[in-house]
CSV table of C-alpha atoms in Angstrom, one decimal:
chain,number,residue,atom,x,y,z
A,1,UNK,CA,118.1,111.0,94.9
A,2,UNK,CA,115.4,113.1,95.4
A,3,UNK,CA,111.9,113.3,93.5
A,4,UNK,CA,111.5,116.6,91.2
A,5,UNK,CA,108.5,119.0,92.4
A,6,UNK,CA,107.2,121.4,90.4
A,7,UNK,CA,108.4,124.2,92.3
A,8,UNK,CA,112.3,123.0,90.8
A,9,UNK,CA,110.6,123.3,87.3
A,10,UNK,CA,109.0,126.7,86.4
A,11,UNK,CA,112.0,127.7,84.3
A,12,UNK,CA,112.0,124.1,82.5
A,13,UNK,CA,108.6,124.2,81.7
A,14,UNK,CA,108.5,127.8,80.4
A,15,UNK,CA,111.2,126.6,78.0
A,16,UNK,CA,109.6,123.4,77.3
A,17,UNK,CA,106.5,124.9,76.1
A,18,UNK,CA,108.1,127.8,74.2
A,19,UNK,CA,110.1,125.3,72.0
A,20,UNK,CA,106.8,123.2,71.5
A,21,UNK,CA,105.2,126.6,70.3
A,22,UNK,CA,107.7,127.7,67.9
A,23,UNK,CA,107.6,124.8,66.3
A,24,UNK,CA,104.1,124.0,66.1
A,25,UNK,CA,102.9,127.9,65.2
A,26,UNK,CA,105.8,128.7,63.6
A,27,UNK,CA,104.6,132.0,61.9
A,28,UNK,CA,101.5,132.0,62.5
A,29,UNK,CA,98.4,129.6,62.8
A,30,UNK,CA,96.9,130.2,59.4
A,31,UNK,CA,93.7,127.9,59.7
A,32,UNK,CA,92.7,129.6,63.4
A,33,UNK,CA,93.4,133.0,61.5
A,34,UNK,CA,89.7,131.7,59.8
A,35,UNK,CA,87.4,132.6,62.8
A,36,UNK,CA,86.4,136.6,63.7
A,37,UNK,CA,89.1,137.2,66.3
A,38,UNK,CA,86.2,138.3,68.5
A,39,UNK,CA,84.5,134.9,68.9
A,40,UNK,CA,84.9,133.4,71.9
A,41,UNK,CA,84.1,129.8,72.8
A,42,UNK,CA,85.1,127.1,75.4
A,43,UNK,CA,86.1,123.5,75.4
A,44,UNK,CA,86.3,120.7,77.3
A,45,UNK,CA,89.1,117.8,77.1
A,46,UNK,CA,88.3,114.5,78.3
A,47,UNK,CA,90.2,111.2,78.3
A,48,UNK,CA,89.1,108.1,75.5
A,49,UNK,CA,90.9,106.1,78.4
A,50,UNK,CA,91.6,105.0,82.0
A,51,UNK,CA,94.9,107.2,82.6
A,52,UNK,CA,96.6,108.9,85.2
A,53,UNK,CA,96.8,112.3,85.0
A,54,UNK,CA,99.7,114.1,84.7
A,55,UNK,CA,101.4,117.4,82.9
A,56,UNK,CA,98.6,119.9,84.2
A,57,UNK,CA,101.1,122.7,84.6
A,58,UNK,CA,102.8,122.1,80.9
A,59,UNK,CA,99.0,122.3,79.6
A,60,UNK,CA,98.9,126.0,81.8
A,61,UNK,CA,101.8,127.3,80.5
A,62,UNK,CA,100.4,126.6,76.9
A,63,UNK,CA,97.3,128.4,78.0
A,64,UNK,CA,98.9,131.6,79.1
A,65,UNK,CA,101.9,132.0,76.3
A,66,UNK,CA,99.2,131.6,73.9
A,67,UNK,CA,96.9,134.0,75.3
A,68,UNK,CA,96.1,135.1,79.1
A,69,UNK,CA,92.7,135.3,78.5
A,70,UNK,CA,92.2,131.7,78.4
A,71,UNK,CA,90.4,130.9,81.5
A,72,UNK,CA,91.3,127.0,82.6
A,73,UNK,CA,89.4,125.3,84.6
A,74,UNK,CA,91.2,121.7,85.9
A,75,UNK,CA,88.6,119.2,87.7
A,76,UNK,CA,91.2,116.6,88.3
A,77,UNK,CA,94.9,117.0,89.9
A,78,UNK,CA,98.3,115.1,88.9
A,79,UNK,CA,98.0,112.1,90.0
A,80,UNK,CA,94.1,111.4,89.9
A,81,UNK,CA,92.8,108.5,87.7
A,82,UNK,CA,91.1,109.7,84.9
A,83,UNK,CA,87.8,107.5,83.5
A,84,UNK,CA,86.9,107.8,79.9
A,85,UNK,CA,84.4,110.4,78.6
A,86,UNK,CA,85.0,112.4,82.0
A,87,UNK,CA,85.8,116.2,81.2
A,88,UNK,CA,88.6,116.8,83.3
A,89,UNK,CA,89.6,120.5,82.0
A,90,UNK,CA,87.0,123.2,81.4
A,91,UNK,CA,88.6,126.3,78.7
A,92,UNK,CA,86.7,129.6,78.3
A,93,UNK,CA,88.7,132.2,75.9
A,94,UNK,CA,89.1,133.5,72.3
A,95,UNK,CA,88.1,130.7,69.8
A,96,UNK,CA,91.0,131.3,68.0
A,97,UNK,CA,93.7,130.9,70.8
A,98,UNK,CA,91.8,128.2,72.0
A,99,UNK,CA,92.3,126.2,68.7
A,100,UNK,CA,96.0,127.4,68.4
A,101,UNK,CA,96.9,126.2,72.0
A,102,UNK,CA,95.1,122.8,71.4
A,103,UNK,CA,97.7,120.5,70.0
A,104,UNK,CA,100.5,121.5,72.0
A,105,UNK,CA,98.8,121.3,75.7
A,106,UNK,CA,97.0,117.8,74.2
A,107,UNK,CA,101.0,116.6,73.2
A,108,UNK,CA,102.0,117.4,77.0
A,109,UNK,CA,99.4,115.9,78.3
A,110,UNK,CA,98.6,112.5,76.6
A,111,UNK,CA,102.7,111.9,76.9
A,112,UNK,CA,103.1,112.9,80.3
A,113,UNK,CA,99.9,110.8,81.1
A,114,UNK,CA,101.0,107.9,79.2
A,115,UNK,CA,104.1,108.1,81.6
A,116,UNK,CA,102.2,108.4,85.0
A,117,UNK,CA,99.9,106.0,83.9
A,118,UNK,CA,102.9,103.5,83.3
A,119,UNK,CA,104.6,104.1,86.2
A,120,UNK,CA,101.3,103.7,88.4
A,121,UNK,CA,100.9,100.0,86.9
A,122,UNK,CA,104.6,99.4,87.7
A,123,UNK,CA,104.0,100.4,91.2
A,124,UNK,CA,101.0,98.6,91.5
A,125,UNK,CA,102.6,95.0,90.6
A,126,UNK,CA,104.8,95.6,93.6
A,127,UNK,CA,102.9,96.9,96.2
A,128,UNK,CA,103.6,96.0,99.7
A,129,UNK,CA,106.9,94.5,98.8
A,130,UNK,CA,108.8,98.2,100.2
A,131,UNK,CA,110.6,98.6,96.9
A,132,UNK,CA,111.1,101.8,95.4
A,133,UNK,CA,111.1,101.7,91.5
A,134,UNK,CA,113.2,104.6,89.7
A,135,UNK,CA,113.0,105.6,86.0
A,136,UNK,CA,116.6,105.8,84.2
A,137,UNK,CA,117.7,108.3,81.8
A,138,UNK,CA,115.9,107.0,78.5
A,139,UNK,CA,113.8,109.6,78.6
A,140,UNK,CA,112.8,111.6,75.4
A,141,UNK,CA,115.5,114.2,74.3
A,142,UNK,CA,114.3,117.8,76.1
A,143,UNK,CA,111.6,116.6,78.0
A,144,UNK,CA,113.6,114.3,80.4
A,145,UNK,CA,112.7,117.0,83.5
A,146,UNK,CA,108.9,116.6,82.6
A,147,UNK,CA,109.1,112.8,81.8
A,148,UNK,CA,110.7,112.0,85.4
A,149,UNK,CA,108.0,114.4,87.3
A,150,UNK,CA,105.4,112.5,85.7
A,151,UNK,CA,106.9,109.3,86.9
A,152,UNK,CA,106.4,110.4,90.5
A,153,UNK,CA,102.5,111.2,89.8
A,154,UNK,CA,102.6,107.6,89.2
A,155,UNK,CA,104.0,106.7,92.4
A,156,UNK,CA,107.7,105.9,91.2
A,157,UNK,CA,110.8,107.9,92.1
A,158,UNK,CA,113.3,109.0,90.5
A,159,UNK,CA,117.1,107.7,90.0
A,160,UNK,CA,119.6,110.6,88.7
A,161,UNK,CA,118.4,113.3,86.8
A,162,UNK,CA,121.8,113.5,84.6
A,163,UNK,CA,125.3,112.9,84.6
A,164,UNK,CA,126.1,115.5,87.2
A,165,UNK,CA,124.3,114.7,90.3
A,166,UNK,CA,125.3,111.2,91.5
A,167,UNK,CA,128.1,108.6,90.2
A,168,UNK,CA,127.1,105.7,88.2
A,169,UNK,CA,130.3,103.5,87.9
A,170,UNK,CA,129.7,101.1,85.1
A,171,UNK,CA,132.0,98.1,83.6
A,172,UNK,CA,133.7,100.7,81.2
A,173,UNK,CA,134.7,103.4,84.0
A,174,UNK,CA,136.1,100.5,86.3
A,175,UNK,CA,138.0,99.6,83.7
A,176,UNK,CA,139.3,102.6,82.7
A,177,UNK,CA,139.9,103.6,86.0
A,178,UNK,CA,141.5,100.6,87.2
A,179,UNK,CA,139.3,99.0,89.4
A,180,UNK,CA,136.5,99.0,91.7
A,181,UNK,CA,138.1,100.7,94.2
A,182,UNK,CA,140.4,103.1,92.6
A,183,UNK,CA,137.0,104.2,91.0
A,184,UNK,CA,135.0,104.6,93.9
A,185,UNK,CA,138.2,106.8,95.5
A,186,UNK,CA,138.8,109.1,92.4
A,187,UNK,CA,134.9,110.0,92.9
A,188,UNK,CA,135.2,111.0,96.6
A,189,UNK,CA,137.9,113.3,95.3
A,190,UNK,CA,136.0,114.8,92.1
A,191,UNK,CA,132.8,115.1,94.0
A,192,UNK,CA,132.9,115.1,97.5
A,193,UNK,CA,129.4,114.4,98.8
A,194,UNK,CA,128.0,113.0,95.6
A,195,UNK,CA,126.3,109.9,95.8
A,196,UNK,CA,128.5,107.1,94.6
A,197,UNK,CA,127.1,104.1,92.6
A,198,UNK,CA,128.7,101.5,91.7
A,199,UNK,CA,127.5,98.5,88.8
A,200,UNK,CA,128.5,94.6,89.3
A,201,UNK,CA,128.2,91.6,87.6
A,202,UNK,CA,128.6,89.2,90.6
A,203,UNK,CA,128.9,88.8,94.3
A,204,UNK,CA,132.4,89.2,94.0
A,205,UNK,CA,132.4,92.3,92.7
A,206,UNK,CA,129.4,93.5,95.2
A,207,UNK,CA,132.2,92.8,98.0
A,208,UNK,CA,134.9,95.1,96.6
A,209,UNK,CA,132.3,97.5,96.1
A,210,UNK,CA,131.0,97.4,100.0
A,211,UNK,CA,134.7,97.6,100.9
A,212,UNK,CA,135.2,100.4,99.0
A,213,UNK,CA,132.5,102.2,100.5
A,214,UNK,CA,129.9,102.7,97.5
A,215,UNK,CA,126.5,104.0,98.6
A,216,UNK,CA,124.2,102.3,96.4
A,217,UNK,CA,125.0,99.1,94.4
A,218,UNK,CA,123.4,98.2,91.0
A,219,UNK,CA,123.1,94.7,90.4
A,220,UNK,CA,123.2,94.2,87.2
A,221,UNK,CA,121.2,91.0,86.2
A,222,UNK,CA,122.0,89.0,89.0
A,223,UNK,CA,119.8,85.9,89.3
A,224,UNK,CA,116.9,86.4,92.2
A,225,UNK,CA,119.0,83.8,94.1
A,226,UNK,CA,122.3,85.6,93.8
A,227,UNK,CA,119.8,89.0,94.4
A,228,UNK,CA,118.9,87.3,98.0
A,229,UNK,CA,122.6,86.5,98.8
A,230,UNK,CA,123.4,90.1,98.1
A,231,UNK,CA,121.0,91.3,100.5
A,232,UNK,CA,122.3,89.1,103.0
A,233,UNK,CA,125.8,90.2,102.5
A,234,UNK,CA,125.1,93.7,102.3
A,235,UNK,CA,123.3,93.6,105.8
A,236,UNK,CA,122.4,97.6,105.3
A,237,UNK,CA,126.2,98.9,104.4
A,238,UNK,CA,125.0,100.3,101.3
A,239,UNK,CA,121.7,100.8,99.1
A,240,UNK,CA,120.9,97.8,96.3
A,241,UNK,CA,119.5,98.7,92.9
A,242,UNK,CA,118.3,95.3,90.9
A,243,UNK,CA,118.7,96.3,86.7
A,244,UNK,CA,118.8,94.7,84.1
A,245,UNK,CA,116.1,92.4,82.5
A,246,UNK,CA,113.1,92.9,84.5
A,247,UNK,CA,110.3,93.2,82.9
A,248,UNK,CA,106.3,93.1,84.4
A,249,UNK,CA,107.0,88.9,84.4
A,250,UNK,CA,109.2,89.2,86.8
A,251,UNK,CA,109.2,92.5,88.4
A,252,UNK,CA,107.2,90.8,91.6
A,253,UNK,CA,110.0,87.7,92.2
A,254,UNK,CA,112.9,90.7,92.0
A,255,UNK,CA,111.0,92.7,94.4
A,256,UNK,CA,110.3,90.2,96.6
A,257,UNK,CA,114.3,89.3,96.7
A,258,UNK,CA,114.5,92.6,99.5
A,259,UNK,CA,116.4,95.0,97.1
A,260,UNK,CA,115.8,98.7,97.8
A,261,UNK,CA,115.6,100.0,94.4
A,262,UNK,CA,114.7,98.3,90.8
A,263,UNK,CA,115.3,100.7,88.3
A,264,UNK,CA,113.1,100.5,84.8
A,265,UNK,CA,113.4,102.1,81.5
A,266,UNK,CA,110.2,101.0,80.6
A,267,UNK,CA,108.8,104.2,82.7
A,268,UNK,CA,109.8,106.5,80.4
A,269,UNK,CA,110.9,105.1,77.0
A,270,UNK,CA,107.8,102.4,76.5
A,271,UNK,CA,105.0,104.3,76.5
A,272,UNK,CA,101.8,105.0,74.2
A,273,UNK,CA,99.8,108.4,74.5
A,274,UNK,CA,96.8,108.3,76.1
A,275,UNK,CA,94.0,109.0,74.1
A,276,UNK,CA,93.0,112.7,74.7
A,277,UNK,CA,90.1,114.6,72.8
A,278,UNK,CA,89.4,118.4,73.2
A,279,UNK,CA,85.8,119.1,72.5
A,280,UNK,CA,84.9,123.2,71.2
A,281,UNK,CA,81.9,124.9,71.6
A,282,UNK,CA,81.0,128.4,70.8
């Protein structure tokens, strides 16, 4: 499937940051109403910690509903690695704007960060192996569009975006449908064109789904030895995703197996904020 860009996500991130808004300010930011609404002031926000960057345009959009006279200045990109102490945004606007806005571009940012900076690692432990890693969907409820684009500023991809815009047959839907390949056949008719995936538990059931004519095949904690066989047997008919109890251990071996995909919830759903500080001055 292919990665999300943010030219796909100006509605989503309008909406994203609206929500966050509302229920941060609520009706009205009481402790900001403090300061002469004349002051202005500007700010710097620096990370406590190595990071990758990522969520610029979130932090942007928080800017402007806020208030458009907030001047943003960005000296890093998504995507760049971030050193501690380093300023990486420069803020110029009304003081009190400036302190309402804070929280919610510093919530973006330090998650969405946390998330490229995961990912980066990820793709780090498997570099020059050809693999592609993909995030799943254990994403945080809402933000699951600007959780997978963060992935990709961390040099993972992303897998399906939702239930809508590939097949993932799973042990339940086979049987409930009948079978491998009655499975893979009633999706050619709901969706023509839609990617077709297919889970298995063993090599048996990765031949029924390369007869059926699945496009990409999850194997679903296969050993690396059965992973190998699989490749072999496959020989290019279809796409293999390795799942299933990797972790950073053993990412490498699986890797190394000659899969085309490993998929990893860990992307999205194991991360810790990176420590962001925004510094006033008037």
């Amino acid at each position: 499937m292919p990665n999300l860009t943010l030219d796909s996500l100006q509605a989503t991130i309008r909406d994203d940051v609206a929500r966050a808004l509302a229920e941060d300010i609520g009706s009205g930011d009481i402790t900001a109403a403090l300061i002469p609404a004349e002051r202005q002031a500007s700010a710097t926000i620096i990370s406590r910690e190595p990071a990758t960057l990522a969520g610029t345009a979130w932090a942007n959009e928080v800017f402007r509903q806020v208030s458009p006279a907030i001047a943003v200045e960005w000296r890093a990109a998504d995507g760049d690695r971030l050193q501690p102490n380093d300023p990486f945004c420069i803020l110029r606007g009304p003081a009190r704007a400036l302190l309402t806005a804070e929280r919610s571009a510093l919530n973006f940012l330090q998650m969405l960060s946390a998330t490229a900076t995961r990912s980066r690692y990820f793709a780090h432990l498997v570099e020059g192996t050809g693999v592609r890693l993909l995030d799943t969907r254990k994403t945080l409820p809402g933000l699951r569009m600007a959780q997978k684009y963060s992935v990709t500023c961390g040099g993972c991809d992303n897998h399906r975006i939702g239930l809508y815009d590939a097949f993932l047959i799973k042990e339940n839907h086979i049987a409930a449908c009948g079978g491998i390949a009655q499975a893979i056949q009633q999706a050619h008719v709901i969706a023509p064109g839609k990617p077709v995936e297919v889970e298995v538990e063993s090599l048996d059931e990765l031949r029924q789904a390369l007869e059926a004519g699945a496009d990409i095949i999850m194997l679903d904690e296969l050993s690396d030895a059965d992973m190998r066989t699989a490749v072999e047997i496959t020989a290019g008919r279809a796409k293999l995703e390795a799942s299933g109890g990797i972790t950073e251990s053993n990412l490498r071996s699986v890797a190394e197996t000659g899969v085309d995909y490993i998929s990893i919830g860990s992307l999205t759903k194991d991360i810790k904020a990176v420590d962001l500080s925004m510094r006033l001055s008037m």
